[in-house]
PDB file of C-alpha atoms in Angstrom:
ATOM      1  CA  UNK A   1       4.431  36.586 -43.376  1.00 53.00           C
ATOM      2  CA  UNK A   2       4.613  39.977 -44.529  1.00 52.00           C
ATOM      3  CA  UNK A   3       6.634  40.944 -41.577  1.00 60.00           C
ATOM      4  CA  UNK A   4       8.352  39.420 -38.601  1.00 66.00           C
ATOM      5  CA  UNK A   5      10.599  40.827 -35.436  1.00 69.00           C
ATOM      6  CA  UNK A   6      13.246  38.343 -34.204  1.00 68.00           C
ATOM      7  CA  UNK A   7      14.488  36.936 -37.313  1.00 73.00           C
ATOM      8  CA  UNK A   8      15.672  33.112 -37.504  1.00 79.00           C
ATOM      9  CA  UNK A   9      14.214  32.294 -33.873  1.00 82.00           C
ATOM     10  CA  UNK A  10      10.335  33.488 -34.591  1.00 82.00           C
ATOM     11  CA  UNK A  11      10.977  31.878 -37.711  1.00 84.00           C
ATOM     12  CA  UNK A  12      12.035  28.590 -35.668  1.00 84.00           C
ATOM     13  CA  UNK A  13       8.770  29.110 -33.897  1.00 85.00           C
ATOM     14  CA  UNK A  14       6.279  30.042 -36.707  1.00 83.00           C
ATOM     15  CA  UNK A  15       7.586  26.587 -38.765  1.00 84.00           C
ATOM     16  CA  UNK A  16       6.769  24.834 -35.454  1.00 84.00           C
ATOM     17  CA  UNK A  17       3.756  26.152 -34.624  1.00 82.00           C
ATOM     18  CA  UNK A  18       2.564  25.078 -38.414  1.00 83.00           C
ATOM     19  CA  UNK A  19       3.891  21.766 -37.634  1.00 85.00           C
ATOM     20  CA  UNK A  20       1.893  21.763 -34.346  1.00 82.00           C
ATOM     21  CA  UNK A  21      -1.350  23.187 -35.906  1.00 81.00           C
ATOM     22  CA  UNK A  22      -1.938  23.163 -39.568  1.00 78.00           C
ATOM     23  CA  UNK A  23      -4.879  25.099 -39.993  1.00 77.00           C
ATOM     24  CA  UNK A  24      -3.722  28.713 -38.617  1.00 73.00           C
ATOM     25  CA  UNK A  25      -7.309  29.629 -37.521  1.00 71.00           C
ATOM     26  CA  UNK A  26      -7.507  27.364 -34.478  1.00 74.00           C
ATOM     27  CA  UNK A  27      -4.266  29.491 -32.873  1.00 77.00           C
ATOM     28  CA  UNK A  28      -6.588  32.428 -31.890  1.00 75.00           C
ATOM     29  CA  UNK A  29      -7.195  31.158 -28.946  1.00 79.00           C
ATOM     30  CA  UNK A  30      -3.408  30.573 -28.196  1.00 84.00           C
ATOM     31  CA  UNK A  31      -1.103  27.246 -28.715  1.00 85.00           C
ATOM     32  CA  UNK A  32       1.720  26.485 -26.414  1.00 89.00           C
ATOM     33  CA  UNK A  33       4.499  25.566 -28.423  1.00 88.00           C
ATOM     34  CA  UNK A  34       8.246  24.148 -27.609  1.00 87.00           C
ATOM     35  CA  UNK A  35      10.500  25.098 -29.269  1.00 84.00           C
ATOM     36  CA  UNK A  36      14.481  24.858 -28.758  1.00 83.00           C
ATOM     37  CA  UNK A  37      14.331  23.685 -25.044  1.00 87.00           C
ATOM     38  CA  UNK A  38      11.782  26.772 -24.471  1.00 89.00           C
ATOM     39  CA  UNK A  39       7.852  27.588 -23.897  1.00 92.00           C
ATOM     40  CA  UNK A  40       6.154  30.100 -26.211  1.00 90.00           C
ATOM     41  CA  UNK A  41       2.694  30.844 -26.365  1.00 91.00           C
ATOM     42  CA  UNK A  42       1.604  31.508 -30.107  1.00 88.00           C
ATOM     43  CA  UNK A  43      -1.640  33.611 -30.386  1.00 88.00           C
ATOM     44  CA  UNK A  44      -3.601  35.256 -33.759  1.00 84.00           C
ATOM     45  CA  UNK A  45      -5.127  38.504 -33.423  1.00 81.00           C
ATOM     46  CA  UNK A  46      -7.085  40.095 -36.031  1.00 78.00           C
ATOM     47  CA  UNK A  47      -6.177  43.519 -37.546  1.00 78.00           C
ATOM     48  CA  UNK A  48      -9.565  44.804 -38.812  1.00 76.00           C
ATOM     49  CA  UNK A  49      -9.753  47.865 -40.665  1.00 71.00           C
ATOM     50  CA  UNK A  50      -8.321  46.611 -43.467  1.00 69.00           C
ATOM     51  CA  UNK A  51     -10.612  46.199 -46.739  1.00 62.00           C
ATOM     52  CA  UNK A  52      -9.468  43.443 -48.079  1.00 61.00           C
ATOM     53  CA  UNK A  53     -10.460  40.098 -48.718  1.00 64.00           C
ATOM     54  CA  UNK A  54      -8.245  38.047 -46.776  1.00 70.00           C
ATOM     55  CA  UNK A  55      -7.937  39.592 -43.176  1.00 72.00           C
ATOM     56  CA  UNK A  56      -4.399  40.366 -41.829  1.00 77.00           C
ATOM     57  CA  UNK A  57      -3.596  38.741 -38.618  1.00 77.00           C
ATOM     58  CA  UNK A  58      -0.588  39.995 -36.182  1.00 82.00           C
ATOM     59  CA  UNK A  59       1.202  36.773 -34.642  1.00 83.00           C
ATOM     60  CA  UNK A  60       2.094  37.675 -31.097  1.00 86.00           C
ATOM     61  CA  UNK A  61       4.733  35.121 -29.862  1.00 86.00           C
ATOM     62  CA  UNK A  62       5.303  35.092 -25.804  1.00 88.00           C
ATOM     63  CA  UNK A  63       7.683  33.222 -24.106  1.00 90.00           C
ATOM     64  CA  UNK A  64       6.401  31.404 -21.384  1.00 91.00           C
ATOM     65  CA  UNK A  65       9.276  29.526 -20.074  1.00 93.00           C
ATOM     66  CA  UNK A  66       9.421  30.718 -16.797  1.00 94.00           C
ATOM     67  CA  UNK A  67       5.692  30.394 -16.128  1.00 93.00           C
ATOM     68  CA  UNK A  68       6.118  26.898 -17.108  1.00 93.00           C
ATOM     69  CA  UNK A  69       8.730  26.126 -15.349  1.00 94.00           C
ATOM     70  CA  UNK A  70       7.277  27.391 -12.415  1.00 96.00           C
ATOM     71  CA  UNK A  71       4.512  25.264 -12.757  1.00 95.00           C
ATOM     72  CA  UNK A  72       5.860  22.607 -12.990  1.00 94.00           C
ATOM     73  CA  UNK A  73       8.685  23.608  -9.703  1.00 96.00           C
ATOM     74  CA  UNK A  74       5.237  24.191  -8.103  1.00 97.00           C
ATOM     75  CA  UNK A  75       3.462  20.903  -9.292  1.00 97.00           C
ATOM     76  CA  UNK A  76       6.568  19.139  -7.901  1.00 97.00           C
ATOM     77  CA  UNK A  77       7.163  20.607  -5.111  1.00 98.00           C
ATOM     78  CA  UNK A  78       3.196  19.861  -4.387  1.00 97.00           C
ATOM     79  CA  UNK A  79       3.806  16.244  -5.328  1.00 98.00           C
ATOM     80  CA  UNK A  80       7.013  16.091  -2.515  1.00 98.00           C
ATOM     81  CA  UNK A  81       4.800  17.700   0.291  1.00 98.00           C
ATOM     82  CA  UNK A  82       1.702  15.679  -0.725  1.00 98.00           C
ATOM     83  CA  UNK A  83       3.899  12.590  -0.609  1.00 98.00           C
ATOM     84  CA  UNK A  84       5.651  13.499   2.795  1.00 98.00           C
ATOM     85  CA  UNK A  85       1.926  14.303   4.229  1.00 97.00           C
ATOM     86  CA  UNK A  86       1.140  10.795   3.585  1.00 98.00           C
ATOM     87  CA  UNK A  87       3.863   9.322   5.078  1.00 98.00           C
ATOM     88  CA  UNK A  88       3.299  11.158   7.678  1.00 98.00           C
ATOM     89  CA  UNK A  89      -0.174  10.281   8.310  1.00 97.00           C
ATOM     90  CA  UNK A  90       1.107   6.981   7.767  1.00 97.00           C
ATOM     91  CA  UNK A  91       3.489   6.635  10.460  1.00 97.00           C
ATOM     92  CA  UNK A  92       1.375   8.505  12.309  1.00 97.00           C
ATOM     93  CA  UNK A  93      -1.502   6.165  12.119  1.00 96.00           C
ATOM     94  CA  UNK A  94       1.074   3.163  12.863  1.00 96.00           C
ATOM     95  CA  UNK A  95       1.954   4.480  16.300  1.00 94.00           C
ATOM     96  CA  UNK A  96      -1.783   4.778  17.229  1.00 93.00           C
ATOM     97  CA  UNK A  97      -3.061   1.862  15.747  1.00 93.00           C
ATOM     98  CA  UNK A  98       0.187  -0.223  17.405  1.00 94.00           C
ATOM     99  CA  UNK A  99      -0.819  -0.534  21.236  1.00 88.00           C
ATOM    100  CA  UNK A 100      -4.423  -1.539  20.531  1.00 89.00           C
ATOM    101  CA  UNK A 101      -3.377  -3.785  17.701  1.00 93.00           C
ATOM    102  CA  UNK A 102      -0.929  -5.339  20.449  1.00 91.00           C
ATOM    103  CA  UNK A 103      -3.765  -5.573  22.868  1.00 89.00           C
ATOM    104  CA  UNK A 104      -6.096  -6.902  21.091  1.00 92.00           C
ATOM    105  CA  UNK A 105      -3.784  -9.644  19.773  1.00 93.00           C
ATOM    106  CA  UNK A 106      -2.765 -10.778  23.424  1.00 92.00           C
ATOM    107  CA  UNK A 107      -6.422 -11.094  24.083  1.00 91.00           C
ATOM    108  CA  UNK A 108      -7.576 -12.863  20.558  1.00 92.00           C
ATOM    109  CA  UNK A 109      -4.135 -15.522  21.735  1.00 93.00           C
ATOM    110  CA  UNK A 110      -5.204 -15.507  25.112  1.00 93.00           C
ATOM    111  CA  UNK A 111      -8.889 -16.682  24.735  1.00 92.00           C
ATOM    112  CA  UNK A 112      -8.262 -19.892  23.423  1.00 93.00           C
ATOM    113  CA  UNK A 113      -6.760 -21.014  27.327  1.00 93.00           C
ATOM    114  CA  UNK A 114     -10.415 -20.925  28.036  1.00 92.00           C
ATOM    115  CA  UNK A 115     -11.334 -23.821  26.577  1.00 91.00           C
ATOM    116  CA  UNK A 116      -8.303 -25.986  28.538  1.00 91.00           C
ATOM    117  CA  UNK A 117      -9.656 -24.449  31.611  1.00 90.00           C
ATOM    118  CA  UNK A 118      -6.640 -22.025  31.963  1.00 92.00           C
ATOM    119  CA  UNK A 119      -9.074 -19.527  33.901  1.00 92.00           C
ATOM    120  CA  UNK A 120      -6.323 -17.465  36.268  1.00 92.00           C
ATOM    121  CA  UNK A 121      -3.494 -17.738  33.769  1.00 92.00           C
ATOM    122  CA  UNK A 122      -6.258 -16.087  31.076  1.00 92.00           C
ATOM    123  CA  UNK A 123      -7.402 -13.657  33.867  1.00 91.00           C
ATOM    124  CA  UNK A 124      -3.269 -12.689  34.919  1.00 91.00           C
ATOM    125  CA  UNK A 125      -2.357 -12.062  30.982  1.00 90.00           C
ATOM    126  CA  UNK A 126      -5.262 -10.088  30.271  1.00 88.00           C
ATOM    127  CA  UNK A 127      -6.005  -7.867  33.599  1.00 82.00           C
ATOM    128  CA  UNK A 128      -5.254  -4.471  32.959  1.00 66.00           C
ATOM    129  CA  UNK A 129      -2.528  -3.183  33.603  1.00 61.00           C
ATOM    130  CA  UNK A 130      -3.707  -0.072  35.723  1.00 55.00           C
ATOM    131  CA  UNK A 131      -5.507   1.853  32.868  1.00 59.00           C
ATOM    132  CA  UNK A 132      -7.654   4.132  34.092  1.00 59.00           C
ATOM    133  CA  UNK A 133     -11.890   3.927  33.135  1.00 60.00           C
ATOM    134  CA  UNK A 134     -12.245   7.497  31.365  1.00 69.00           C
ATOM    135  CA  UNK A 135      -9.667   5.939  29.072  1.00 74.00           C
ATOM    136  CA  UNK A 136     -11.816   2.756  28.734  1.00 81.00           C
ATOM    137  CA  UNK A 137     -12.023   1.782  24.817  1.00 84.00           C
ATOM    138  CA  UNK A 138     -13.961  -1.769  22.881  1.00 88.00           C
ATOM    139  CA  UNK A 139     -10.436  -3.774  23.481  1.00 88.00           C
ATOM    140  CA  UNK A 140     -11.138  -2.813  27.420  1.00 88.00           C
ATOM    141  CA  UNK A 141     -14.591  -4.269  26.871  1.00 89.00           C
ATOM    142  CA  UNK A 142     -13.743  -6.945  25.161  1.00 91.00           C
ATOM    143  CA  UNK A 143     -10.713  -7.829  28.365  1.00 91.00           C
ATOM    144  CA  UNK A 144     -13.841  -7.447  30.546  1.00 90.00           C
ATOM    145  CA  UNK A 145     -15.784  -9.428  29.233  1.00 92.00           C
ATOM    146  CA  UNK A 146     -13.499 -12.275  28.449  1.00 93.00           C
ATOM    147  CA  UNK A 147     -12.693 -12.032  32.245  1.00 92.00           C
ATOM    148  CA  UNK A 148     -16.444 -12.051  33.446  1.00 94.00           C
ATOM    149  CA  UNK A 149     -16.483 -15.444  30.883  1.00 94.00           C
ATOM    150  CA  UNK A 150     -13.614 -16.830  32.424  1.00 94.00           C
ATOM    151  CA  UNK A 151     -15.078 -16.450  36.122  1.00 95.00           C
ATOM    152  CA  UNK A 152     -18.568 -17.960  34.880  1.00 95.00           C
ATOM    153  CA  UNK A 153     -16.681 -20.754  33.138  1.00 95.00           C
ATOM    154  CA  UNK A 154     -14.662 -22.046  35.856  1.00 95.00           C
ATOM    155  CA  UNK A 155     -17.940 -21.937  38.288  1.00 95.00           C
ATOM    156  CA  UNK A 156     -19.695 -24.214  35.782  1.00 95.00           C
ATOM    157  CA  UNK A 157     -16.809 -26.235  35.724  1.00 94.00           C
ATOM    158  CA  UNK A 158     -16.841 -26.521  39.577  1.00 94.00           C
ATOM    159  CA  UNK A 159     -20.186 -27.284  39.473  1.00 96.00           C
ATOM    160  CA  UNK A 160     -20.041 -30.065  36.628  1.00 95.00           C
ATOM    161  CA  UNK A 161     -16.938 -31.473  38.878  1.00 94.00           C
ATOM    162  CA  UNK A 162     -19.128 -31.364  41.850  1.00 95.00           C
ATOM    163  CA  UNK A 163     -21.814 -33.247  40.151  1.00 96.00           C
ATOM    164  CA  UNK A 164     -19.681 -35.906  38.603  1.00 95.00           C
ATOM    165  CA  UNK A 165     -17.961 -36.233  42.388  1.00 96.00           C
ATOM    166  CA  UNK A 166     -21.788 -36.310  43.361  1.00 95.00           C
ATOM    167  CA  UNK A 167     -22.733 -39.036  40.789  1.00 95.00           C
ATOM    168  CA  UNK A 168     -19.548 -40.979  41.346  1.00 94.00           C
ATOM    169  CA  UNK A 169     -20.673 -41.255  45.004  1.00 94.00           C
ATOM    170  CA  UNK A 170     -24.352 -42.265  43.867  1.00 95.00           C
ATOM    171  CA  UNK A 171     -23.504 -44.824  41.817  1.00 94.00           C
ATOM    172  CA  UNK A 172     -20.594 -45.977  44.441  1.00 93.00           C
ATOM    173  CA  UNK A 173     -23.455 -46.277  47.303  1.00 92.00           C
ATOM    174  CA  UNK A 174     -26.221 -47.891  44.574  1.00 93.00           C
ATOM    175  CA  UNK A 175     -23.372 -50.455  43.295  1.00 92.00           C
ATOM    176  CA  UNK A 176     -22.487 -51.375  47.077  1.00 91.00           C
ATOM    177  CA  UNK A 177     -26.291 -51.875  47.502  1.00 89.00           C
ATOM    178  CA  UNK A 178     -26.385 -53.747  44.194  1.00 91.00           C
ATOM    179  CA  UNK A 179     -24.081 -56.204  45.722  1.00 89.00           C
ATOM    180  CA  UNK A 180     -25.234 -56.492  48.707  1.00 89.00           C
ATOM    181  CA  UNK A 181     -29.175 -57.542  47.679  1.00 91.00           C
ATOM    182  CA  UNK A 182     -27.504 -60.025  45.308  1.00 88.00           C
ATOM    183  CA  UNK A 183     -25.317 -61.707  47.978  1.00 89.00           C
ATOM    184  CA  UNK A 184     -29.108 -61.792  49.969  1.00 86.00           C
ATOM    185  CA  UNK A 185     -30.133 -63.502  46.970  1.00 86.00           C
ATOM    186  CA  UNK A 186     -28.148 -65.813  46.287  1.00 83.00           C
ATOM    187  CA  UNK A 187     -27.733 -66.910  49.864  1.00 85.00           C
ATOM    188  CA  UNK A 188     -31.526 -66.984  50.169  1.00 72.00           C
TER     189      UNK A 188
END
C-alpha cells in the first residue's frame, strides 16, 4: 500500500478484505465486506500507464451500508406483506369454502337415513332452503339427486310392501285351501 486515505479505518477494511479474499486479483470485480457493524464494497481498478512490471492498482472502498440496509428493510418488509397476503387468502378461502363444506356435510350425514327408510326426514333436512337456480352449484346437484333417490326408494319400498302384503294373502288363501282338500281327504 503505497498510499491510503482514511487512515486506521481503510486499514481495518484492507486487513479484512485480505482475510476475506487472499488472492487480491479476484476483488476486481468487487467484494462486499463487513467490517465494524458496516457494509463496504472493496473493488481493484487498474492504473495503466505505468511501465513497470508489477501493475499498480487503486483500491476504491465504498460504503454500502445504507444500500444494504435497505435491502434488507425492503426484503423484510416484502416477507411481512407476502406473509399477510397469505393469510389473507387464507381466511379468505375459509369463508368461501365454509357454507359448501357445511352443506355438503349435512348431506354426506344425511344420506345414510336412506337406507332405514327415513325418506321425508332425508327429504326435510336436505330441501333447499330457498336458493335460487342461477346460483345452482354440484352440492345442489348432489341435494337433487339424493332427493330424486329418496322418492324412487320409498316407491320400491311400497311396492316390495305391496307384494309381500300380496304374497302374504296368496299363501293365506293357498294354506286355507291346503287344509281344506286335506280335511276332504281324510274324511274321504
Amino acid at each position: 500500500v503505497a498510499a491510503l486515505t482514511g487512515g486506521a479505518r481503510s486499514a481495518t477494511i484492507l486487513d479484512t478484505t485480505a482475510r476475506q479474499e487472499p488472492d487480491f486479483n479476484n476483488v476486481a470485480k468487487g467484494l462486499k465486506v463487513l467490517s465494524d457493524g458496516r457494509y463496504y464494497e472493496v473493488r481493484l481498478l487498474p492504473l495503466h500507464g505505468f511501465g513497470t512490471s508489477d501493475r499498480p492498482h487503486l483500491v476504491v472502498i465504498a460504503d454500502i451500508t445504507s444500500a444494504m440496509v435497505a435491502i434488507r428493510n425492503s426484503t423484510v418488509q416484502g416477507l411481512i406483506i407476502a406473509a399477510l397476503g397469505l393469510l389473507l387468502a387464507e381466511t379468505t378461502l375459509f369463508f368461501i369454502l365454509t357454507g359448501p363444506l357445511s352443506r355438503l356435510q349435512r348431506t354426506v350425514h344425511t344420506l345414510p337415513l336412506l337406507a332405514r327408510g327415513a325418506f321425508e326426514t332425508v327429504r326435510q333436512k336436505i330441501s333447499r332452503d330457498n336458493r335460487t337456480s342461477w346460483s345452482k352449484d354440484e352440492i345442489d346437484t348432489l341435494d337433487d339427486t339424493a332427493i330424486a333417490l329418496s322418492h324412487q326408494l320409498e316407491e320400491l319400498e311400497n311396492r316390495v310392501t305391496e307384494k309381500t302384503q300380496s304374497l302374504s294373502r296368496r299363501m293365506y288363501d293357498l294354506g286355507k285351501d291346503r287344509d281344506f282338500i286335506k280335511n276332504l281327504l281324510d274324511t274321504a
